[in-house]
Structures are given as structure tokens and as C-alpha cells.
Amino acid sequence: MNRKLLYVDAIVDYRGVVASPGAVLKEGNTILAVGTPQEIGTPENAPLTQSEGIITPTFVNTHAHLDLSGRGNVPAKSSFLEWVREVVLPIRRDEEGIQNAVHAGIKLIHAGGSAIVGDIAGSIKAASTAQASARFIISYVEFLESAKELCAMQQLLQELPEAFDVSPHAPYSCGAHTYEAAFASNRKVATHVAETLEEIEYTLHKTGPIAAFEKQIGVWNEQEKPWGMHPVDIGLSAANGKPFIAAHVHYIEDRHLDMLADSLCTVAYCPRASEYFGHTNHRWQEMVDAGVRVSIGTDSLLCLDTPDRISVIDELRLLYRRDNADPRLLMKMGTTAGAIGVGVDPSLVAVAPGETAGLLLFNSMAGDPVHAIMNSTEMPVWL
Ligand SMILES: [Zn+2]
């Protein structure tokens, strides 16, 4: 029996402050009891550790690219497409480096306080490496149709091991049949949606920089008609009521607020990656107010300002500082909203009796514990 009793200054999860002072009785990955030290007392066979600190659950990262963790941080380029061409494509061609990059990514995710990750895997090899190395990784194997053979998606799905999920890359790189096949597969689906204004121009009219880029890299298809739709409409109509993760969603029209709220879509907002690519005024707060489930992703290490970690906590702190966000809402976005988004039981990221995906201990600071977590610049330790 490996029981542990922890007394701390406070316990915080998606509900805000659960107990202050707080006590947790756990055994392995199971929380047996949570409350104040007075309520929990000192059960037998449970050595007591008393810490100054705040316990939270592990955080959920709903949009990462572990296989892009090999190069560290990279300065931003003048355009997204230039970045894809000069930074991402060479990494994708380096088959050898993929395993090392995924292993590095998992370490960095762990250092950043997340145990549950929605990972966009650029290859089956990347997905297999990730799945073999960590417990709660949801591997969305990415499909870019501009790699292009029309039946390639169906073929990929047939060959794809059951444990893997799927990610049609984006409405500008995948066509209707690719999205249909992805949703018909009954696997979990994640996709990039409305990441750039160029994408909207391309899906509506098939013109602009993405069209030029396709011609340049030799994947332009003259016969193929434009979608004639906004990327959010493409995602929602392809999903047809099924759940999926829509990463970024930088540009929406007002009508999309209710449409997203009425759907089972979870938005994976990646605040630092968004700033890195020069996007401003993300409507995440309006989305939340309208009832949209907004979760937090980090995107790849390439876009981050933290070489030593890939952390949802850094993203939440940015929203707290920059957007004056309610820290309780941030706790929810960083934990249970994300768990629902990637299709994992949200109770795994609550500090409540039952199985836990992991617990973290933050250093205590003065004042309200939820604000203290967001005000701090320190990373927590794992319990
Ligand atoms: Zn991404």
C-alpha cells in the first residue's frame, strides 16, 4: 500500500478553491479523500507530508505538435507560409529526428505540468513513439491532402492502428472527402480552423497567398473548385454534430458564436502561438460568454518563448495578465474543458475522489490561491 496524506495551504481545481487549508489522501493514482485537514484527519498507514503550497490537478494541452520539439524555439518569420516552408517542411523530411523530437516534447510537456495532451502527429511513427512513452496522449495522426492522392485518406485510415485518432490538417489543405472520411471513421478528430485570413480567402475563393504557395510547391489543382465557405462553416458542416477539436479559430463572424456554442466543437486556443504569428484580438472571451467550449493548447515548441517547457500554465498566465481573465475560468479552460475536448473523463483533472491523471504543487503566495497561481512565474512540481 502506498498511501500518502498531504496537508497544504489550498486545493484548487476547475471549481476554484476546493479547500483552504487543504488535505488530500491518495494511494497511487487514486484520490481517496479531499477536504480540510480537520475533515480528513490522520488516517492510519498514511504518512503525512505538510507543505506550503497549492495543489492543483495536471493541466490539459489540447493542441501540441510533439514531433516539432527537436529544434527548440525559432524566431518568427514574416509570414505563416514562409514559416511552413522554411521551418516545418525541413523538420518533416528528417525521418531520423522524429523519435528524438517526440521524446523531447514529452519531457517538456511534463515539465510544463500537463499529463493529458492532444498531439497532432505528423506521421504514424511520431504517434507510435508518443503512445509508447506516455499514458494520456491522444494522437491525432495528421493528414495533408496536398501530399495528394484522392483516396489517400481512406487508405491511411485503413492502415491506422486503432489507438490512433485523426487530423485532417486544415480546410485549405484538405478537401470535403477527406473531412468526410475522418468523421466517418468514428475516431476522434482534430483540425486547424481559421488560423489565418489567407485561409479564409482561399476557402472562399481559392485565391491569394495560399493559392500562390500551392502553385509554387507543385500541388495546385486547377480542376478543384473552392469550398465557397468560411473555414468555421466547413468544420461544423463536416462534423455534422460530432465532437471535434478546432485549433486556433482566430477569425470568426458573429454568427459563428452561437453556431459553435450549439455544436460539440471544442476550440483549442493557443495564445502564445497566436501572438507569435501576429494575430490579435482573439474572440475567446466572447466565445466563452456565448457558451463555446474553449480549451488551451500550446501549438509547437517552435512558437514558444520557453525553451525548457511546453506549458498550458504559461498560456493561462498570459491570458490572466493580458486579458484580465477570471482565474477560475482559466482553471476550467486549462483542465476540464480540455479533457472533454480530447475525449477524456474530466474527473481525471478534478481534485476529487477517484482516479487522477496527476497532481501538482505550486508554491504558495499571499492572497487568493487561484490568483496566486496565475500571478506566479514559477512552474509547479509533480506530487
Ligand atoms: Zn497546430
JSON list of N, CA and C in Angstrom, two decimals, residues 59-108:
[
{"chain": "A", "resi": 59, "resn": "PHE", "atom": "N", "xyz": [-2.70, 19.80, -15.94]},
{"chain": "A", "resi": 59, "resn": "PHE", "atom": "CA", "xyz": [-3.41, 20.59, -16.95]},
{"chain": "A", "resi": 59, "resn": "PHE", "atom": "C", "xyz": [-3.50, 19.81, -18.26]},
{"chain": "A", "resi": 60, "resn": "VAL", "atom": "N", "xyz": [-4.46, 20.21, -19.09]},
{"chain": "A", "resi": 60, "resn": "VAL", "atom": "CA", "xyz": [-4.69, 19.50, -20.36]},
{"chain": "A", "resi": 60, "resn": "VAL", "atom": "C", "xyz": [-4.29, 20.40, -21.52]},
{"chain": "A", "resi": 61, "resn": "ASN", "atom": "N", "xyz": [-3.41, 19.88, -22.35]},
{"chain": "A", "resi": 61, "resn": "ASN", "atom": "CA", "xyz": [-2.95, 20.61, -23.53]},
{"chain": "A", "resi": 61, "resn": "ASN", "atom": "C", "xyz": [-3.68, 20.02, -24.74]},
{"chain": "A", "resi": 62, "resn": "THR", "atom": "N", "xyz": [-4.58, 20.79, -25.32]},
{"chain": "A", "resi": 62, "resn": "THR", "atom": "CA", "xyz": [-5.42, 20.21, -26.39]},
{"chain": "A", "resi": 62, "resn": "THR", "atom": "C", "xyz": [-4.85, 20.37, -27.78]},
{"chain": "A", "resi": 63, "resn": "HIS", "atom": "N", "xyz": [-3.71, 21.08, -27.89]},
{"chain": "A", "resi": 63, "resn": "HIS", "atom": "CA", "xyz": [-3.14, 21.19, -29.24]},
{"chain": "A", "resi": 63, "resn": "HIS", "atom": "C", "xyz": [-1.63, 21.36, -29.18]},
{"chain": "A", "resi": 64, "resn": "ALA", "atom": "N", "xyz": [-0.93, 20.25, -29.39]},
{"chain": "A", "resi": 64, "resn": "ALA", "atom": "CA", "xyz": [0.53, 20.28, -29.39]},
{"chain": "A", "resi": 64, "resn": "ALA", "atom": "C", "xyz": [1.03, 19.57, -30.65]},
{"chain": "A", "resi": 65, "resn": "HIS", "atom": "N", "xyz": [2.26, 19.82, -30.98]},
{"chain": "A", "resi": 65, "resn": "HIS", "atom": "CA", "xyz": [2.93, 19.08, -32.08]},
{"chain": "A", "resi": 65, "resn": "HIS", "atom": "C", "xyz": [4.24, 18.55, -31.50]},
{"chain": "A", "resi": 66, "resn": "LEU", "atom": "N", "xyz": [4.17, 17.41, -30.85]},
{"chain": "A", "resi": 66, "resn": "LEU", "atom": "CA", "xyz": [5.37, 16.89, -30.17]},
{"chain": "A", "resi": 66, "resn": "LEU", "atom": "C", "xyz": [6.52, 16.66, -31.15]},
{"chain": "A", "resi": 67, "resn": "ASP", "atom": "N", "xyz": [6.20, 16.25, -32.37]},
{"chain": "A", "resi": 67, "resn": "ASP", "atom": "CA", "xyz": [7.29, 15.94, -33.31]},
{"chain": "A", "resi": 67, "resn": "ASP", "atom": "C", "xyz": [7.98, 17.19, -33.86]},
{"chain": "A", "resi": 68, "resn": "LEU", "atom": "N", "xyz": [7.54, 18.36, -33.43]},
{"chain": "A", "resi": 68, "resn": "LEU", "atom": "CA", "xyz": [8.25, 19.60, -33.80]},
{"chain": "A", "resi": 68, "resn": "LEU", "atom": "C", "xyz": [9.03, 20.15, -32.61]},
{"chain": "A", "resi": 69, "resn": "SER", "atom": "N", "xyz": [9.41, 19.26, -31.69]},
{"chain": "A", "resi": 69, "resn": "SER", "atom": "CA", "xyz": [10.11, 19.71, -30.47]},
{"chain": "A", "resi": 69, "resn": "SER", "atom": "C", "xyz": [11.63, 19.59, -30.58]},
{"chain": "A", "resi": 70, "resn": "GLY", "atom": "N", "xyz": [12.13, 19.18, -31.74]},
{"chain": "A", "resi": 70, "resn": "GLY", "atom": "CA", "xyz": [13.56, 18.90, -31.84]},
{"chain": "A", "resi": 70, "resn": "GLY", "atom": "C", "xyz": [14.44, 20.12, -32.02]},
{"chain": "A", "resi": 71, "resn": "ARG", "atom": "N", "xyz": [13.87, 21.21, -32.51]},
{"chain": "A", "resi": 71, "resn": "ARG", "atom": "CA", "xyz": [14.70, 22.38, -32.88]},
{"chain": "A", "resi": 71, "resn": "ARG", "atom": "C", "xyz": [14.68, 23.49, -31.85]},
{"chain": "A", "resi": 72, "resn": "GLY", "atom": "N", "xyz": [13.91, 23.34, -30.80]},
{"chain": "A", "resi": 72, "resn": "GLY", "atom": "CA", "xyz": [13.80, 24.43, -29.83]},
{"chain": "A", "resi": 72, "resn": "GLY", "atom": "C", "xyz": [12.94, 25.55, -30.36]},
{"chain": "A", "resi": 73, "resn": "ASN", "atom": "N", "xyz": [13.13, 26.74, -29.84]},
{"chain": "A", "resi": 73, "resn": "ASN", "atom": "CA", "xyz": [12.32, 27.88, -30.29]},
{"chain": "A", "resi": 73, "resn": "ASN", "atom": "C", "xyz": [12.95, 28.48, -31.55]},
{"chain": "A", "resi": 74, "resn": "VAL", "atom": "N", "xyz": [12.11, 28.99, -32.41]},
{"chain": "A", "resi": 74, "resn": "VAL", "atom": "CA", "xyz": [12.60, 29.56, -33.67]},
{"chain": "A", "resi": 74, "resn": "VAL", "atom": "C", "xyz": [11.99, 30.95, -33.82]},
{"chain": "A", "resi": 75, "resn": "PRO", "atom": "N", "xyz": [12.81, 31.96, -34.20]},
{"chain": "A", "resi": 75, "resn": "PRO", "atom": "CA", "xyz": [12.22, 33.30, -34.36]},
{"chain": "A", "resi": 75, "resn": "PRO", "atom": "C", "xyz": [11.13, 33.30, -35.43]},
{"chain": "A", "resi": 76, "resn": "ALA", "atom": "N", "xyz": [10.14, 34.15, -35.26]},
{"chain": "A", "resi": 76, "resn": "ALA", "atom": "CA", "xyz": [9.01, 34.21, -36.20]},
{"chain": "A", "resi": 76, "resn": "ALA", "atom": "C", "xyz": [9.49, 34.66, -37.58]},
{"chain": "A", "resi": 77, "resn": "LYS", "atom": "N", "xyz": [8.80, 34.22, -38.61]},
{"chain": "A", "resi": 77, "resn": "LYS", "atom": "CA", "xyz": [9.09, 34.65, -39.99]},
{"chain": "A", "resi": 77, "resn": "LYS", "atom": "C", "xyz": [8.07, 35.72, -40.38]},
{"chain": "A", "resi": 78, "resn": "SER", "atom": "N", "xyz": [8.30, 36.32, -41.56]},
{"chain": "A", "resi": 78, "resn": "SER", "atom": "CA", "xyz": [7.40, 37.41, -41.93]},
{"chain": "A", "resi": 78, "resn": "SER", "atom": "C", "xyz": [6.00, 36.91, -42.30]},
{"chain": "A", "resi": 79, "resn": "SER", "atom": "N", "xyz": [5.89, 35.66, -42.72]},
{"chain": "A", "resi": 79, "resn": "SER", "atom": "CA", "xyz": [4.54, 35.15, -43.00]},
{"chain": "A", "resi": 79, "resn": "SER", "atom": "C", "xyz": [4.44, 33.70, -42.56]},
{"chain": "A", "resi": 80, "resn": "PHE", "atom": "N", "xyz": [3.19, 33.27, -42.37]},
{"chain": "A", "resi": 80, "resn": "PHE", "atom": "CA", "xyz": [2.93, 31.90, -41.94]},
{"chain": "A", "resi": 80, "resn": "PHE", "atom": "C", "xyz": [3.44, 30.90, -42.99]},
{"chain": "A", "resi": 81, "resn": "LEU", "atom": "N", "xyz": [3.20, 31.22, -44.25]},
{"chain": "A", "resi": 81, "resn": "LEU", "atom": "CA", "xyz": [3.58, 30.28, -45.30]},
{"chain": "A", "resi": 81, "resn": "LEU", "atom": "C", "xyz": [5.11, 30.16, -45.41]},
{"chain": "A", "resi": 82, "resn": "GLU", "atom": "N", "xyz": [5.80, 31.28, -45.20]},
{"chain": "A", "resi": 82, "resn": "GLU", "atom": "CA", "xyz": [7.26, 31.25, -45.22]},
{"chain": "A", "resi": 82, "resn": "GLU", "atom": "C", "xyz": [7.75, 30.37, -44.06]},
{"chain": "A", "resi": 83, "resn": "TRP", "atom": "N", "xyz": [7.07, 30.48, -42.93]},
{"chain": "A", "resi": 83, "resn": "TRP", "atom": "CA", "xyz": [7.41, 29.67, -41.76]},
{"chain": "A", "resi": 83, "resn": "TRP", "atom": "C", "xyz": [7.21, 28.18, -42.06]},
{"chain": "A", "resi": 84, "resn": "VAL", "atom": "N", "xyz": [6.10, 27.85, -42.70]},
{"chain": "A", "resi": 84, "resn": "VAL", "atom": "CA", "xyz": [5.84, 26.45, -43.05]},
{"chain": "A", "resi": 84, "resn": "VAL", "atom": "C", "xyz": [6.95, 25.95, -43.97]},
{"chain": "A", "resi": 85, "resn": "ARG", "atom": "N", "xyz": [7.28, 26.76, -44.97]},
{"chain": "A", "resi": 85, "resn": "ARG", "atom": "CA", "xyz": [8.26, 26.32, -45.97]},
{"chain": "A", "resi": 85, "resn": "ARG", "atom": "C", "xyz": [9.66, 26.19, -45.37]},
{"chain": "A", "resi": 86, "resn": "GLU", "atom": "N", "xyz": [10.07, 27.16, -44.58]},
{"chain": "A", "resi": 86, "resn": "GLU", "atom": "CA", "xyz": [11.46, 27.21, -44.14]},
{"chain": "A", "resi": 86, "resn": "GLU", "atom": "C", "xyz": [11.70, 26.50, -42.82]},
{"chain": "A", "resi": 87, "resn": "VAL", "atom": "N", "xyz": [10.69, 26.38, -42.01]},
{"chain": "A", "resi": 87, "resn": "VAL", "atom": "CA", "xyz": [10.91, 25.77, -40.68]},
{"chain": "A", "resi": 87, "resn": "VAL", "atom": "C", "xyz": [10.28, 24.37, -40.60]},
{"chain": "A", "resi": 88, "resn": "VAL", "atom": "N", "xyz": [9.00, 24.27, -40.95]},
{"chain": "A", "resi": 88, "resn": "VAL", "atom": "CA", "xyz": [8.30, 23.00, -40.70]},
{"chain": "A", "resi": 88, "resn": "VAL", "atom": "C", "xyz": [8.65, 21.92, -41.73]},
{"chain": "A", "resi": 89, "resn": "LEU", "atom": "N", "xyz": [8.66, 22.28, -43.01]},
{"chain": "A", "resi": 89, "resn": "LEU", "atom": "CA", "xyz": [8.88, 21.25, -44.03]},
{"chain": "A", "resi": 89, "resn": "LEU", "atom": "C", "xyz": [10.23, 20.53, -43.87]},
{"chain": "A", "resi": 90, "resn": "PRO", "atom": "N", "xyz": [11.35, 21.26, -43.60]},
{"chain": "A", "resi": 90, "resn": "PRO", "atom": "CA", "xyz": [12.61, 20.53, -43.39]},
{"chain": "A", "resi": 90, "resn": "PRO", "atom": "C", "xyz": [12.56, 19.58, -42.20]},
{"chain": "A", "resi": 91, "resn": "ILE", "atom": "N", "xyz": [11.83, 19.95, -41.14]},
{"chain": "A", "resi": 91, "resn": "ILE", "atom": "CA", "xyz": [11.73, 19.05, -39.97]},
{"chain": "A", "resi": 91, "resn": "ILE", "atom": "C", "xyz": [10.97, 17.79, -40.37]},
{"chain": "A", "resi": 92, "resn": "ARG", "atom": "N", "xyz": [9.89, 17.97, -41.12]},
{"chain": "A", "resi": 92, "resn": "ARG", "atom": "CA", "xyz": [9.07, 16.84, -41.55]},
{"chain": "A", "resi": 92, "resn": "ARG", "atom": "C", "xyz": [9.87, 15.85, -42.41]},
{"chain": "A", "resi": 93, "resn": "ARG", "atom": "N", "xyz": [10.86, 16.37, -43.13]},
{"chain": "A", "resi": 93, "resn": "ARG", "atom": "CA", "xyz": [11.65, 15.48, -44.01]},
{"chain": "A", "resi": 93, "resn": "ARG", "atom": "C", "xyz": [12.71, 14.71, -43.24]},
{"chain": "A", "resi": 94, "resn": "ASP", "atom": "N", "xyz": [12.97, 15.11, -42.01]},
{"chain": "A", "resi": 94, "resn": "ASP", "atom": "CA", "xyz": [14.02, 14.49, -41.22]},
{"chain": "A", "resi": 94, "resn": "ASP", "atom": "C", "xyz": [13.46, 13.31, -40.43]},
{"chain": "A", "resi": 95, "resn": "GLU", "atom": "N", "xyz": [13.28, 12.19, -41.12]},
{"chain": "A", "resi": 95, "resn": "GLU", "atom": "CA", "xyz": [12.69, 10.99, -40.50]},
{"chain": "A", "resi": 95, "resn": "GLU", "atom": "C", "xyz": [13.43, 10.57, -39.23]},
{"chain": "A", "resi": 96, "resn": "GLU", "atom": "N", "xyz": [14.74, 10.67, -39.28]},
{"chain": "A", "resi": 96, "resn": "GLU", "atom": "CA", "xyz": [15.59, 10.24, -38.16]},
{"chain": "A", "resi": 96, "resn": "GLU", "atom": "C", "xyz": [15.27, 11.00, -36.89]},
{"chain": "A", "resi": 97, "resn": "GLY", "atom": "N", "xyz": [15.04, 12.31, -37.07]},
{"chain": "A", "resi": 97, "resn": "GLY", "atom": "CA", "xyz": [14.90, 13.17, -35.91]},
{"chain": "A", "resi": 97, "resn": "GLY", "atom": "C", "xyz": [13.57, 13.05, -35.18]},
{"chain": "A", "resi": 98, "resn": "ILE", "atom": "N", "xyz": [12.59, 12.36, -35.81]},
{"chain": "A", "resi": 98, "resn": "ILE", "atom": "CA", "xyz": [11.22, 12.39, -35.28]},
{"chain": "A", "resi": 98, "resn": "ILE", "atom": "C", "xyz": [11.11, 11.79, -33.87]},
{"chain": "A", "resi": 99, "resn": "GLN", "atom": "N", "xyz": [11.71, 10.61, -33.71]},
{"chain": "A", "resi": 99, "resn": "GLN", "atom": "CA", "xyz": [11.60, 9.96, -32.39]},
{"chain": "A", "resi": 99, "resn": "GLN", "atom": "C", "xyz": [12.19, 10.82, -31.29]},
{"chain": "A", "resi": 100, "resn": "ASN", "atom": "N", "xyz": [13.38, 11.35, -31.57]},
{"chain": "A", "resi": 100, "resn": "ASN", "atom": "CA", "xyz": [14.04, 12.20, -30.56]},
{"chain": "A", "resi": 100, "resn": "ASN", "atom": "C", "xyz": [13.19, 13.42, -30.25]},
{"chain": "A", "resi": 101, "resn": "ALA", "atom": "N", "xyz": [12.61, 13.99, -31.29]},
{"chain": "A", "resi": 101, "resn": "ALA", "atom": "CA", "xyz": [11.79, 15.19, -31.09]},
{"chain": "A", "resi": 101, "resn": "ALA", "atom": "C", "xyz": [10.57, 14.86, -30.23]},
{"chain": "A", "resi": 102, "resn": "VAL", "atom": "N", "xyz": [9.94, 13.72, -30.48]},
{"chain": "A", "resi": 102, "resn": "VAL", "atom": "CA", "xyz": [8.75, 13.35, -29.70]},
{"chain": "A", "resi": 102, "resn": "VAL", "atom": "C", "xyz": [9.14, 13.12, -28.24]},
{"chain": "A", "resi": 103, "resn": "HIS", "atom": "N", "xyz": [10.26, 12.41, -28.03]},
{"chain": "A", "resi": 103, "resn": "HIS", "atom": "CA", "xyz": [10.71, 12.18, -26.65]},
{"chain": "A", "resi": 103, "resn": "HIS", "atom": "C", "xyz": [11.00, 13.51, -25.95]},
{"chain": "A", "resi": 104, "resn": "ALA", "atom": "N", "xyz": [11.67, 14.40, -26.65]},
{"chain": "A", "resi": 104, "resn": "ALA", "atom": "CA", "xyz": [11.96, 15.72, -26.07]},
{"chain": "A", "resi": 104, "resn": "ALA", "atom": "C", "xyz": [10.66, 16.44, -25.75]},
{"chain": "A", "resi": 105, "resn": "GLY", "atom": "N", "xyz": [9.70, 16.36, -26.67]},
{"chain": "A", "resi": 105, "resn": "GLY", "atom": "CA", "xyz": [8.41, 17.03, -26.48]},
{"chain": "A", "resi": 105, "resn": "GLY", "atom": "C", "xyz": [7.69, 16.52, -25.24]},
{"chain": "A", "resi": 106, "resn": "ILE", "atom": "N", "xyz": [7.71, 15.21, -25.04]},
{"chain": "A", "resi": 106, "resn": "ILE", "atom": "CA", "xyz": [7.01, 14.65, -23.88]},
{"chain": "A", "resi": 106, "resn": "ILE", "atom": "C", "xyz": [7.65, 15.13, -22.58]},
{"chain": "A", "resi": 107, "resn": "LYS", "atom": "N", "xyz": [8.98, 15.19, -22.55]},
{"chain": "A", "resi": 107, "resn": "LYS", "atom": "CA", "xyz": [9.66, 15.71, -21.35]},
{"chain": "A", "resi": 107, "resn": "LYS", "atom": "C", "xyz": [9.27, 17.16, -21.08]},
{"chain": "A", "resi": 108, "resn": "LEU", "atom": "N", "xyz": [9.21, 17.95, -22.15]},
{"chain": "A", "resi": 108, "resn": "LEU", "atom": "CA", "xyz": [8.88, 19.37, -22.00]},
{"chain": "A", "resi": 108, "resn": "LEU", "atom": "C", "xyz": [7.43, 19.58, -21.56]}
]
